[in-house]
Amino acid sequence: FPSHDILPNPSHASAKVKSPYSDESGYLVYSLLGNLVTSTLDEIIPASVLSPGTYFIQSKVHSHPPIKFLRIE
């Protein structure tokens, strides 16, 4: 799979997903337990609305491995 990246990671504010694809339509944010926490319509992950912890970011369009994301204080 082509790789995705998220910067900054870890983050206390918003982070941006860098995708190798031009047709991304947003991302799903899952907790460590696999529960859907939030979703986005673009490449910005609103870390400021997440509690501190570890999350997994998944493309809504492409089935790449999830990106591990750390939200810090």
PDB file of N, CA, C and O in Angstrom:
ATOM      1  N   PHE A   1       0.838  -1.188   0.000  1.00  0.00           N
ATOM      2  CA  PHE A   1       0.000   0.000   0.000  1.00  0.00           C
ATOM      3  C   PHE A   1       0.880   1.248   0.000  1.00  0.00           C
ATOM      4  O   PHE A   1       1.858   1.302   0.741  1.00  0.00           O
ATOM      5  N   PRO A   2       0.493   2.272  -0.746  1.00  0.00           N
ATOM      6  CA  PRO A   2       1.170   3.554  -0.591  1.00  0.00           C
ATOM      7  C   PRO A   2       0.921   4.058   0.829  1.00  0.00           C
ATOM      8  O   PRO A   2      -0.119   3.793   1.405  1.00  0.00           O
ATOM      9  N   SER A   3       1.864   4.780   1.391  1.00  0.00           N
ATOM     10  CA  SER A   3       1.719   5.153   2.796  1.00  0.00           C
ATOM     11  C   SER A   3       1.040   6.505   2.981  1.00  0.00           C
ATOM     12  O   SER A   3       1.155   7.403   2.157  1.00  0.00           O
ATOM     13  N   HIS A   4       0.303   6.585   4.083  1.00  0.00           N
ATOM     14  CA  HIS A   4      -0.275   7.825   4.568  1.00  0.00           C
ATOM     15  C   HIS A   4       0.591   8.281   5.731  1.00  0.00           C
ATOM     16  O   HIS A   4       1.290   7.478   6.339  1.00  0.00           O
ATOM     17  N   ASP A   5       0.510   9.549   6.065  1.00  0.00           N
ATOM     18  CA  ASP A   5       1.235  10.064   7.212  1.00  0.00           C
ATOM     19  C   ASP A   5       0.354  11.101   7.883  1.00  0.00           C
ATOM     20  O   ASP A   5      -0.544  11.674   7.250  1.00  0.00           O
ATOM     21  N   ILE A   6       0.564  11.328   9.147  1.00  0.00           N
ATOM     22  CA  ILE A   6      -0.178  12.355   9.879  1.00  0.00           C
ATOM     23  C   ILE A   6       0.821  13.212  10.637  1.00  0.00           C
ATOM     24  O   ILE A   6       1.723  12.703  11.298  1.00  0.00           O
ATOM     25  N   LEU A   7       0.676  14.533  10.484  1.00  0.00           N
ATOM     26  CA  LEU A   7       1.614  15.475  11.084  1.00  0.00           C
ATOM     27  C   LEU A   7       0.873  16.625  11.742  1.00  0.00           C
ATOM     28  O   LEU A   7      -0.101  17.106  11.161  1.00  0.00           O
ATOM     29  N   PRO A   8       1.257  17.103  12.882  1.00  0.00           N
ATOM     30  CA  PRO A   8       2.239  16.482  13.762  1.00  0.00           C
ATOM     31  C   PRO A   8       1.642  15.275  14.474  1.00  0.00           C
ATOM     32  O   PRO A   8       0.425  15.178  14.624  1.00  0.00           O
ATOM     33  N   ASN A   9       2.477  14.389  14.897  1.00  0.00           N
ATOM     34  CA  ASN A   9       2.047  13.190  15.619  1.00  0.00           C
ATOM     35  C   ASN A   9       3.156  12.793  16.580  1.00  0.00           C
ATOM     36  O   ASN A   9       4.203  12.349  16.124  1.00  0.00           O
ATOM     37  N   PRO A  10       2.972  13.022  17.876  1.00  0.00           N
ATOM     38  CA  PRO A  10       1.737  13.361  18.581  1.00  0.00           C
ATOM     39  C   PRO A  10       1.363  14.838  18.422  1.00  0.00           C
ATOM     40  O   PRO A  10       2.179  15.647  17.981  1.00  0.00           O
ATOM     41  N   SER A  11       0.106  15.142  18.815  1.00  0.00           N
ATOM     42  CA  SER A  11      -0.399  16.503  18.664  1.00  0.00           C
ATOM     43  C   SER A  11      -1.343  16.852  19.805  1.00  0.00           C
ATOM     44  O   SER A  11      -2.021  15.999  20.338  1.00  0.00           O
ATOM     45  N   HIS A  12      -1.387  18.143  20.145  1.00  0.00           N
ATOM     46  CA  HIS A  12      -2.364  18.628  21.116  1.00  0.00           C
ATOM     47  C   HIS A  12      -3.421  19.485  20.427  1.00  0.00           C
ATOM     48  O   HIS A  12      -4.398  19.879  21.041  1.00  0.00           O
ATOM     49  N   ALA A  13      -3.232  19.762  19.162  1.00  0.00           N
ATOM     50  CA  ALA A  13      -4.185  20.542  18.371  1.00  0.00           C
ATOM     51  C   ALA A  13      -4.518  19.737  17.113  1.00  0.00           C
ATOM     52  O   ALA A  13      -4.344  18.532  17.097  1.00  0.00           O
ATOM     53  N   SER A  14      -4.969  20.383  16.088  1.00  0.00           N
ATOM     54  CA  SER A  14      -5.316  19.670  14.860  1.00  0.00           C
ATOM     55  C   SER A  14      -4.081  19.090  14.188  1.00  0.00           C
ATOM     56  O   SER A  14      -2.976  19.599  14.342  1.00  0.00           O
ATOM     57  N   ALA A  15      -4.297  18.009  13.454  1.00  0.00           N
ATOM     58  CA  ALA A  15      -3.234  17.370  12.691  1.00  0.00           C
ATOM     59  C   ALA A  15      -3.733  17.167  11.260  1.00  0.00           C
ATOM     60  O   ALA A  15      -4.936  17.164  11.011  1.00  0.00           O
ATOM     61  N   LYS A  16      -2.812  17.000  10.339  1.00  0.00           N
ATOM     62  CA  LYS A  16      -3.169  16.848   8.930  1.00  0.00           C
ATOM     63  C   LYS A  16      -2.668  15.516   8.401  1.00  0.00           C
ATOM     64  O   LYS A  16      -1.512  15.157   8.606  1.00  0.00           O
ATOM     65  N   VAL A  17      -3.562  14.790   7.705  1.00  0.00           N
ATOM     66  CA  VAL A  17      -3.193  13.525   7.080  1.00  0.00           C
ATOM     67  C   VAL A  17      -2.653  13.819   5.690  1.00  0.00           C
ATOM     68  O   VAL A  17      -3.281  14.530   4.904  1.00  0.00           O
ATOM     69  N   LYS A  18      -1.469  13.296   5.403  1.00  0.00           N
ATOM     70  CA  LYS A  18      -0.894  13.408   4.065  1.00  0.00           C
ATOM     71  C   LYS A  18      -1.157  12.093   3.350  1.00  0.00           C
ATOM     72  O   LYS A  18      -0.730  11.037   3.808  1.00  0.00           O
ATOM     73  N   SER A  19      -1.877  12.162   2.255  1.00  0.00           N
ATOM     74  CA  SER A  19      -2.279  10.969   1.520  1.00  0.00           C
ATOM     75  C   SER A  19      -1.620  10.932   0.142  1.00  0.00           C
ATOM     76  O   SER A  19      -1.463  11.964  -0.504  1.00  0.00           O
ATOM     77  N   PRO A  20      -1.276   9.735  -0.333  1.00  0.00           N
ATOM     78  CA  PRO A  20      -0.743   9.617  -1.692  1.00  0.00           C
ATOM     79  C   PRO A  20      -1.855   9.649  -2.751  1.00  0.00           C
ATOM     80  O   PRO A  20      -1.572   9.637  -3.931  1.00  0.00           O
ATOM     81  N   TYR A  21      -3.107   9.680  -2.301  1.00  0.00           N
ATOM     82  CA  TYR A  21      -4.248   9.648  -3.224  1.00  0.00           C
ATOM     83  C   TYR A  21      -4.885  11.029  -3.346  1.00  0.00           C
ATOM     84  O   TYR A  21      -4.981  11.762  -2.370  1.00  0.00           O
ATOM     85  N   SER A  22      -5.376  11.354  -4.521  1.00  0.00           N
ATOM     86  CA  SER A  22      -6.033  12.644  -4.736  1.00  0.00           C
ATOM     87  C   SER A  22      -7.541  12.579  -4.514  1.00  0.00           C
ATOM     88  O   SER A  22      -8.205  13.609  -4.516  1.00  0.00           O
ATOM     89  N   ASP A  23      -8.091  11.370  -4.298  1.00  0.00           N
ATOM     90  CA  ASP A  23      -9.549  11.236  -4.175  1.00  0.00           C
ATOM     91  C   ASP A  23     -10.023  10.944  -2.755  1.00  0.00           C
ATOM     92  O   ASP A  23     -11.114  10.435  -2.554  1.00  0.00           O
ATOM     93  N   GLU A  24      -9.231  11.299  -1.750  1.00  0.00           N
ATOM     94  CA  GLU A  24      -9.660  11.086  -0.366  1.00  0.00           C
ATOM     95  C   GLU A  24     -10.898  11.929  -0.077  1.00  0.00           C
ATOM     96  O   GLU A  24     -11.017  13.057  -0.553  1.00  0.00           O
ATOM     97  N   SER A  25     -11.806  11.396   0.722  1.00  0.00           N
ATOM     98  CA  SER A  25     -13.015  12.148   1.074  1.00  0.00           C
ATOM     99  C   SER A  25     -13.195  12.242   2.581  1.00  0.00           C
ATOM    100  O   SER A  25     -14.300  12.442   3.065  1.00  0.00           O
ATOM    101  N   GLY A  26     -12.114  12.080   3.321  1.00  0.00           N
ATOM    102  CA  GLY A  26     -12.191  12.195   4.761  1.00  0.00           C
ATOM    103  C   GLY A  26     -11.678  10.948   5.447  1.00  0.00           C
ATOM    104  O   GLY A  26     -11.292   9.968   4.806  1.00  0.00           O
ATOM    105  N   TYR A  27     -11.727  10.993   6.780  1.00  0.00           N
ATOM    106  CA  TYR A  27     -11.155   9.924   7.583  1.00  0.00           C
ATOM    107  C   TYR A  27     -12.059   9.575   8.751  1.00  0.00           C
ATOM    108  O   TYR A  27     -12.841  10.410   9.218  1.00  0.00           O
ATOM    109  N   LEU A  28     -11.930   8.345   9.220  1.00  0.00           N
ATOM    110  CA  LEU A  28     -12.626   7.863  10.401  1.00  0.00           C
ATOM    111  C   LEU A  28     -11.604   7.758  11.525  1.00  0.00           C
ATOM    112  O   LEU A  28     -10.482   7.303  11.301  1.00  0.00           O
ATOM    113  N   VAL A  29     -11.991   8.171  12.721  1.00  0.00           N
ATOM    114  CA  VAL A  29     -11.098   8.143  13.879  1.00  0.00           C
ATOM    115  C   VAL A  29     -11.661   7.136  14.881  1.00  0.00           C
ATOM    116  O   VAL A  29     -12.797   7.281  15.340  1.00  0.00           O
ATOM    117  N   TYR A  30     -10.856   6.109  15.189  1.00  0.00           N
ATOM    118  CA  TYR A  30     -11.273   5.042  16.093  1.00  0.00           C
ATOM    119  C   TYR A  30     -10.447   5.064  17.366  1.00  0.00           C
ATOM    120  O   TYR A  30      -9.262   5.374  17.344  1.00  0.00           O
ATOM    121  N   SER A  31     -11.087   4.663  18.490  1.00  0.00           N
ATOM    122  CA  SER A  31     -10.381   4.506  19.757  1.00  0.00           C
ATOM    123  C   SER A  31      -9.589   3.204  19.726  1.00  0.00           C
ATOM    124  O   SER A  31      -9.743   2.390  18.812  1.00  0.00           O
ATOM    125  N   LEU A  32      -8.780   2.985  20.764  1.00  0.00           N
ATOM    126  CA  LEU A  32      -8.029   1.732  20.882  1.00  0.00           C
ATOM    127  C   LEU A  32      -8.958   0.519  20.958  1.00  0.00           C
ATOM    128  O   LEU A  32      -8.576  -0.575  20.579  1.00  0.00           O
ATOM    129  N   LEU A  33     -10.176   0.729  21.450  1.00  0.00           N
ATOM    130  CA  LEU A  33     -11.149  -0.365  21.564  1.00  0.00           C
ATOM    131  C   LEU A  33     -11.895  -0.618  20.259  1.00  0.00           C
ATOM    132  O   LEU A  33     -12.723  -1.512  20.183  1.00  0.00           O
ATOM    133  N   GLY A  34     -11.611   0.191  19.238  1.00  0.00           N
ATOM    134  CA  GLY A  34     -12.250   0.012  17.939  1.00  0.00           C
ATOM    135  C   GLY A  34     -13.559   0.749  17.780  1.00  0.00           C
ATOM    136  O   GLY A  34     -14.271   0.550  16.798  1.00  0.00           O
ATOM    137  N   ASN A  35     -13.879   1.628  18.729  1.00  0.00           N
ATOM    138  CA  ASN A  35     -15.106   2.422  18.630  1.00  0.00           C
ATOM    139  C   ASN A  35     -14.875   3.658  17.777  1.00  0.00           C
ATOM    140  O   ASN A  35     -13.854   4.339  17.933  1.00  0.00           O
ATOM    141  N   LEU A  36     -15.830   3.956  16.893  1.00  0.00           N
ATOM    142  CA  LEU A  36     -15.742   5.167  16.079  1.00  0.00           C
ATOM    143  C   LEU A  36     -15.919   6.373  16.997  1.00  0.00           C
ATOM    144  O   LEU A  36     -16.920   6.474  17.710  1.00  0.00           O
ATOM    145  N   VAL A  37     -14.947   7.280  16.988  1.00  0.00           N
ATOM    146  CA  VAL A  37     -14.974   8.458  17.853  1.00  0.00           C
ATOM    147  C   VAL A  37     -15.483   9.673  17.090  1.00  0.00           C
ATOM    148  O   VAL A  37     -16.316  10.426  17.574  1.00  0.00           O
ATOM    149  N   THR A  38     -14.978   9.868  15.876  1.00  0.00           N
ATOM    150  CA  THR A  38     -15.388  10.991  15.045  1.00  0.00           C
ATOM    151  C   THR A  38     -15.007  10.691  13.602  1.00  0.00           C
ATOM    152  O   THR A  38     -14.317   9.703  13.317  1.00  0.00           O
ATOM    153  N   SER A  39     -15.469  11.528  12.705  1.00  0.00           N
ATOM    154  CA  SER A  39     -15.071  11.412  11.299  1.00  0.00           C
ATOM    155  C   SER A  39     -14.863  12.808  10.746  1.00  0.00           C
ATOM    156  O   SER A  39     -15.327  13.788  11.322  1.00  0.00           O
ATOM    157  N   THR A  40     -14.135  12.881   9.643  1.00  0.00           N
ATOM    158  CA  THR A  40     -13.851  14.170   9.014  1.00  0.00           C
ATOM    159  C   THR A  40     -14.280  14.121   7.551  1.00  0.00           C
ATOM    160  O   THR A  40     -14.452  13.051   6.973  1.00  0.00           O
ATOM    161  N   LEU A  41     -14.435  15.284   6.969  1.00  0.00           N
ATOM    162  CA  LEU A  41     -14.750  15.390   5.545  1.00  0.00           C
ATOM    163  C   LEU A  41     -13.534  15.796   4.733  1.00  0.00           C
ATOM    164  O   LEU A  41     -13.605  15.910   3.516  1.00  0.00           O
ATOM    165  N   ASP A  42     -12.419  16.036   5.421  1.00  0.00           N
ATOM    166  CA  ASP A  42     -11.187  16.435   4.735  1.00  0.00           C
ATOM    167  C   ASP A  42      -9.993  15.812   5.441  1.00  0.00           C
ATOM    168  O   ASP A  42     -10.151  14.866   6.208  1.00  0.00           O
ATOM    169  N   GLU A  43      -8.800  16.358   5.231  1.00  0.00           N
ATOM    170  CA  GLU A  43      -7.577  15.756   5.767  1.00  0.00           C
ATOM    171  C   GLU A  43      -7.208  16.241   7.168  1.00  0.00           C
ATOM    172  O   GLU A  43      -6.216  15.806   7.742  1.00  0.00           O
ATOM    173  N   ILE A  44      -8.005  17.135   7.743  1.00  0.00           N
ATOM    174  CA  ILE A  44      -7.711  17.679   9.063  1.00  0.00           C
ATOM    175  C   ILE A  44      -8.360  16.822  10.149  1.00  0.00           C
ATOM    176  O   ILE A  44      -9.566  16.598  10.135  1.00  0.00           O
ATOM    177  N   ILE A  45      -7.537  16.356  11.095  1.00  0.00           N
ATOM    178  CA  ILE A  45      -8.028  15.599  12.248  1.00  0.00           C
ATOM    179  C   ILE A  45      -8.150  16.586  13.400  1.00  0.00           C
ATOM    180  O   ILE A  45      -7.144  17.160  13.838  1.00  0.00           O
ATOM    181  N   PRO A  46      -9.365  16.813  13.905  1.00  0.00           N
ATOM    182  CA  PRO A  46      -9.562  17.809  14.957  1.00  0.00           C
ATOM    183  C   PRO A  46      -9.144  17.272  16.329  1.00  0.00           C
ATOM    184  O   PRO A  46      -9.980  16.943  17.169  1.00  0.00           O
ATOM    185  N   ALA A  47      -7.848  17.184  16.566  1.00  0.00           N
ATOM    186  CA  ALA A  47      -7.341  16.600  17.811  1.00  0.00           C
ATOM    187  C   ALA A  47      -7.838  17.343  19.036  1.00  0.00           C
ATOM    188  O   ALA A  47      -7.962  16.752  20.104  1.00  0.00           O
ATOM    189  N   SER A  48      -8.155  18.607  18.898  1.00  0.00           N
ATOM    190  CA  SER A  48      -8.599  19.395  20.046  1.00  0.00           C
ATOM    191  C   SER A  48      -9.938  18.896  20.607  1.00  0.00           C
ATOM    192  O   SER A  48     -10.252  19.175  21.757  1.00  0.00           O
ATOM    193  N   VAL A  49     -10.712  18.137  19.842  1.00  0.00           N
ATOM    194  CA  VAL A  49     -11.979  17.588  20.350  1.00  0.00           C
ATOM    195  C   VAL A  49     -11.818  16.157  20.857  1.00  0.00           C
ATOM    196  O   VAL A  49     -12.771  15.555  21.323  1.00  0.00           O
ATOM    197  N   LEU A  50     -10.605  15.615  20.792  1.00  0.00           N
ATOM    198  CA  LEU A  50     -10.336  14.257  21.275  1.00  0.00           C
ATOM    199  C   LEU A  50      -9.710  14.320  22.661  1.00  0.00           C
ATOM    200  O   LEU A  50      -8.925  15.205  22.949  1.00  0.00           O
ATOM    201  N   SER A  51     -10.048  13.363  23.503  1.00  0.00           N
ATOM    202  CA  SER A  51      -9.383  13.232  24.800  1.00  0.00           C
ATOM    203  C   SER A  51      -7.968  12.733  24.564  1.00  0.00           C
ATOM    204  O   SER A  51      -7.709  12.034  23.579  1.00  0.00           O
ATOM    205  N   PRO A  52      -7.034  13.063  25.459  1.00  0.00           N
ATOM    206  CA  PRO A  52      -5.682  12.534  25.299  1.00  0.00           C
ATOM    207  C   PRO A  52      -5.700  11.005  25.248  1.00  0.00           C
ATOM    208  O   PRO A  52      -6.446  10.358  25.995  1.00  0.00           O
ATOM    209  N   GLY A  53      -4.934  10.431  24.335  1.00  0.00           N
ATOM    210  CA  GLY A  53      -4.871   8.987  24.190  1.00  0.00           C
ATOM    211  C   GLY A  53      -4.427   8.585  22.799  1.00  0.00           C
ATOM    212  O   GLY A  53      -4.023   9.422  21.992  1.00  0.00           O
ATOM    213  N   THR A  54      -4.539   7.299  22.517  1.00  0.00           N
ATOM    214  CA  THR A  54      -4.127   6.743  21.232  1.00  0.00           C
ATOM    215  C   THR A  54      -5.347   6.460  20.382  1.00  0.00           C
ATOM    216  O   THR A  54      -6.352   5.919  20.864  1.00  0.00           O
ATOM    217  N   TYR A  55      -5.261   6.800  19.110  1.00  0.00           N
ATOM    218  CA  TYR A  55      -6.362   6.614  18.160  1.00  0.00           C
ATOM    219  C   TYR A  55      -5.811   6.005  16.880  1.00  0.00           C
ATOM    220  O   TYR A  55      -4.614   6.041  16.621  1.00  0.00           O
ATOM    221  N   PHE A  56      -6.709   5.472  16.078  1.00  0.00           N
ATOM    222  CA  PHE A  56      -6.355   4.962  14.758  1.00  0.00           C
ATOM    223  C   PHE A  56      -7.170   5.703  13.720  1.00  0.00           C
ATOM    224  O   PHE A  56      -8.383   5.849  13.854  1.00  0.00           O
ATOM    225  N   ILE A  57      -6.490   6.187  12.685  1.00  0.00           N
ATOM    226  CA  ILE A  57      -7.104   6.965  11.613  1.00  0.00           C
ATOM    227  C   ILE A  57      -7.208   6.079  10.383  1.00  0.00           C
ATOM    228  O   ILE A  57      -6.224   5.488   9.949  1.00  0.00           O
ATOM    229  N   GLN A  58      -8.411   6.003   9.801  1.00  0.00           N
ATOM    230  CA  GLN A  58      -8.662   5.150   8.643  1.00  0.00           C
ATOM    231  C   GLN A  58      -9.289   5.982   7.528  1.00  0.00           C
ATOM    232  O   GLN A  58     -10.199   6.774   7.778  1.00  0.00           O
ATOM    233  N   SER A  59      -8.826   5.804   6.321  1.00  0.00           N
ATOM    234  CA  SER A  59      -9.400   6.477   5.151  1.00  0.00           C
ATOM    235  C   SER A  59     -10.833   6.002   4.943  1.00  0.00           C
ATOM    236  O   SER A  59     -11.152   4.831   5.148  1.00  0.00           O
ATOM    237  N   LYS A  60     -11.712   6.908   4.522  1.00  0.00           N
ATOM    238  CA  LYS A  60     -13.087   6.530   4.174  1.00  0.00           C
ATOM    239  C   LYS A  60     -13.135   5.830   2.820  1.00  0.00           C
ATOM    240  O   LYS A  60     -14.090   5.128   2.530  1.00  0.00           O
ATOM    241  N   VAL A  61     -12.119   6.034   1.995  1.00  0.00           N
ATOM    242  CA  VAL A  61     -12.128   5.541   0.621  1.00  0.00           C
ATOM    243  C   VAL A  61     -11.203   4.345   0.403  1.00  0.00           C
ATOM    244  O   VAL A  61     -11.562   3.384  -0.254  1.00  0.00           O
ATOM    245  N   HIS A  62      -9.996   4.408   0.947  1.00  0.00           N
ATOM    246  CA  HIS A  62      -8.967   3.405   0.677  1.00  0.00           C
ATOM    247  C   HIS A  62      -8.757   2.490   1.882  1.00  0.00           C
ATOM    248  O   HIS A  62      -8.784   2.938   3.013  1.00  0.00           O
ATOM    249  N   SER A  63      -8.522   1.235   1.624  1.00  0.00           N
ATOM    250  CA  SER A  63      -8.375   0.259   2.709  1.00  0.00           C
ATOM    251  C   SER A  63      -6.903   0.032   3.061  1.00  0.00           C
ATOM    252  O   SER A  63      -6.425  -1.086   3.059  1.00  0.00           O
ATOM    253  N   HIS A  64      -6.206   1.109   3.352  1.00  0.00           N
ATOM    254  CA  HIS A  64      -4.818   1.018   3.807  1.00  0.00           C
ATOM    255  C   HIS A  64      -4.817   0.671   5.297  1.00  0.00           C
ATOM    256  O   HIS A  64      -5.826   0.859   5.982  1.00  0.00           O
ATOM    257  N   PRO A  65      -3.707   0.217   5.842  1.00  0.00           N
ATOM    258  CA  PRO A  65      -3.642  -0.009   7.292  1.00  0.00           C
ATOM    259  C   PRO A  65      -3.887   1.305   8.041  1.00  0.00           C
ATOM    260  O   PRO A  65      -3.481   2.370   7.580  1.00  0.00           O
ATOM    261  N   PRO A  66      -4.577   1.250   9.169  1.00  0.00           N
ATOM    262  CA  PRO A  66      -4.842   2.486   9.917  1.00  0.00           C
ATOM    263  C   PRO A  66      -3.552   3.160  10.390  1.00  0.00           C
ATOM    264  O   PRO A  66      -2.537   2.500  10.600  1.00  0.00           O
ATOM    265  N   ILE A  67      -3.619   4.471  10.572  1.00  0.00           N
ATOM    266  CA  ILE A  67      -2.502   5.265  11.052  1.00  0.00           C
ATOM    267  C   ILE A  67      -2.668   5.429  12.562  1.00  0.00           C
ATOM    268  O   ILE A  67      -3.734   5.852  13.029  1.00  0.00           O
ATOM    269  N   LYS A  68      -1.640   5.134  13.328  1.00  0.00           N
ATOM    270  CA  LYS A  68      -1.682   5.331  14.776  1.00  0.00           C
ATOM    271  C   LYS A  68      -1.452   6.829  15.057  1.00  0.00           C
ATOM    272  O   LYS A  68      -0.520   7.427  14.512  1.00  0.00           O
ATOM    273  N   PHE A  69      -2.319   7.405  15.881  1.00  0.00           N
ATOM    274  CA  PHE A  69      -2.252   8.827  16.190  1.00  0.00           C
ATOM    275  C   PHE A  69      -2.330   9.015  17.700  1.00  0.00           C
ATOM    276  O   PHE A  69      -3.176   8.432  18.367  1.00  0.00           O
ATOM    277  N   LEU A  70      -1.433   9.842  18.247  1.00  0.00           N
ATOM    278  CA  LEU A  70      -1.395  10.100  19.680  1.00  0.00           C
ATOM    279  C   LEU A  70      -1.829  11.532  19.958  1.00  0.00           C
ATOM    280  O   LEU A  70      -1.203  12.474  19.467  1.00  0.00           O
ATOM    281  N   ARG A  71      -2.902  11.663  20.737  1.00  0.00           N
ATOM    282  CA  ARG A  71      -3.392  12.985  21.169  1.00  0.00           C
ATOM    283  C   ARG A  71      -2.834  13.247  22.555  1.00  0.00           C
ATOM    284  O   ARG A  71      -3.004  12.431  23.463  1.00  0.00           O
ATOM    285  N   ILE A  72      -2.103  14.351  22.723  1.00  0.00           N
ATOM    286  CA  ILE A  72      -1.492  14.688  24.003  1.00  0.00           C
ATOM    287  C   ILE A  72      -2.111  15.964  24.559  1.00  0.00           C
ATOM    288  O   ILE A  72      -2.805  16.685  23.846  1.00  0.00           O
ATOM    289  N   GLU A  73      -1.852  16.225  25.841  1.00  0.00           N
ATOM    290  CA  GLU A  73      -2.337  17.460  26.494  1.00  0.00           C
ATOM    291  C   GLU A  73      -1.629  18.667  25.937  1.00  0.00           C
ATOM    292  O   GLU A  73      -0.514  18.637  25.575  1.00  0.00           O
TER     293      GLU A  73
END
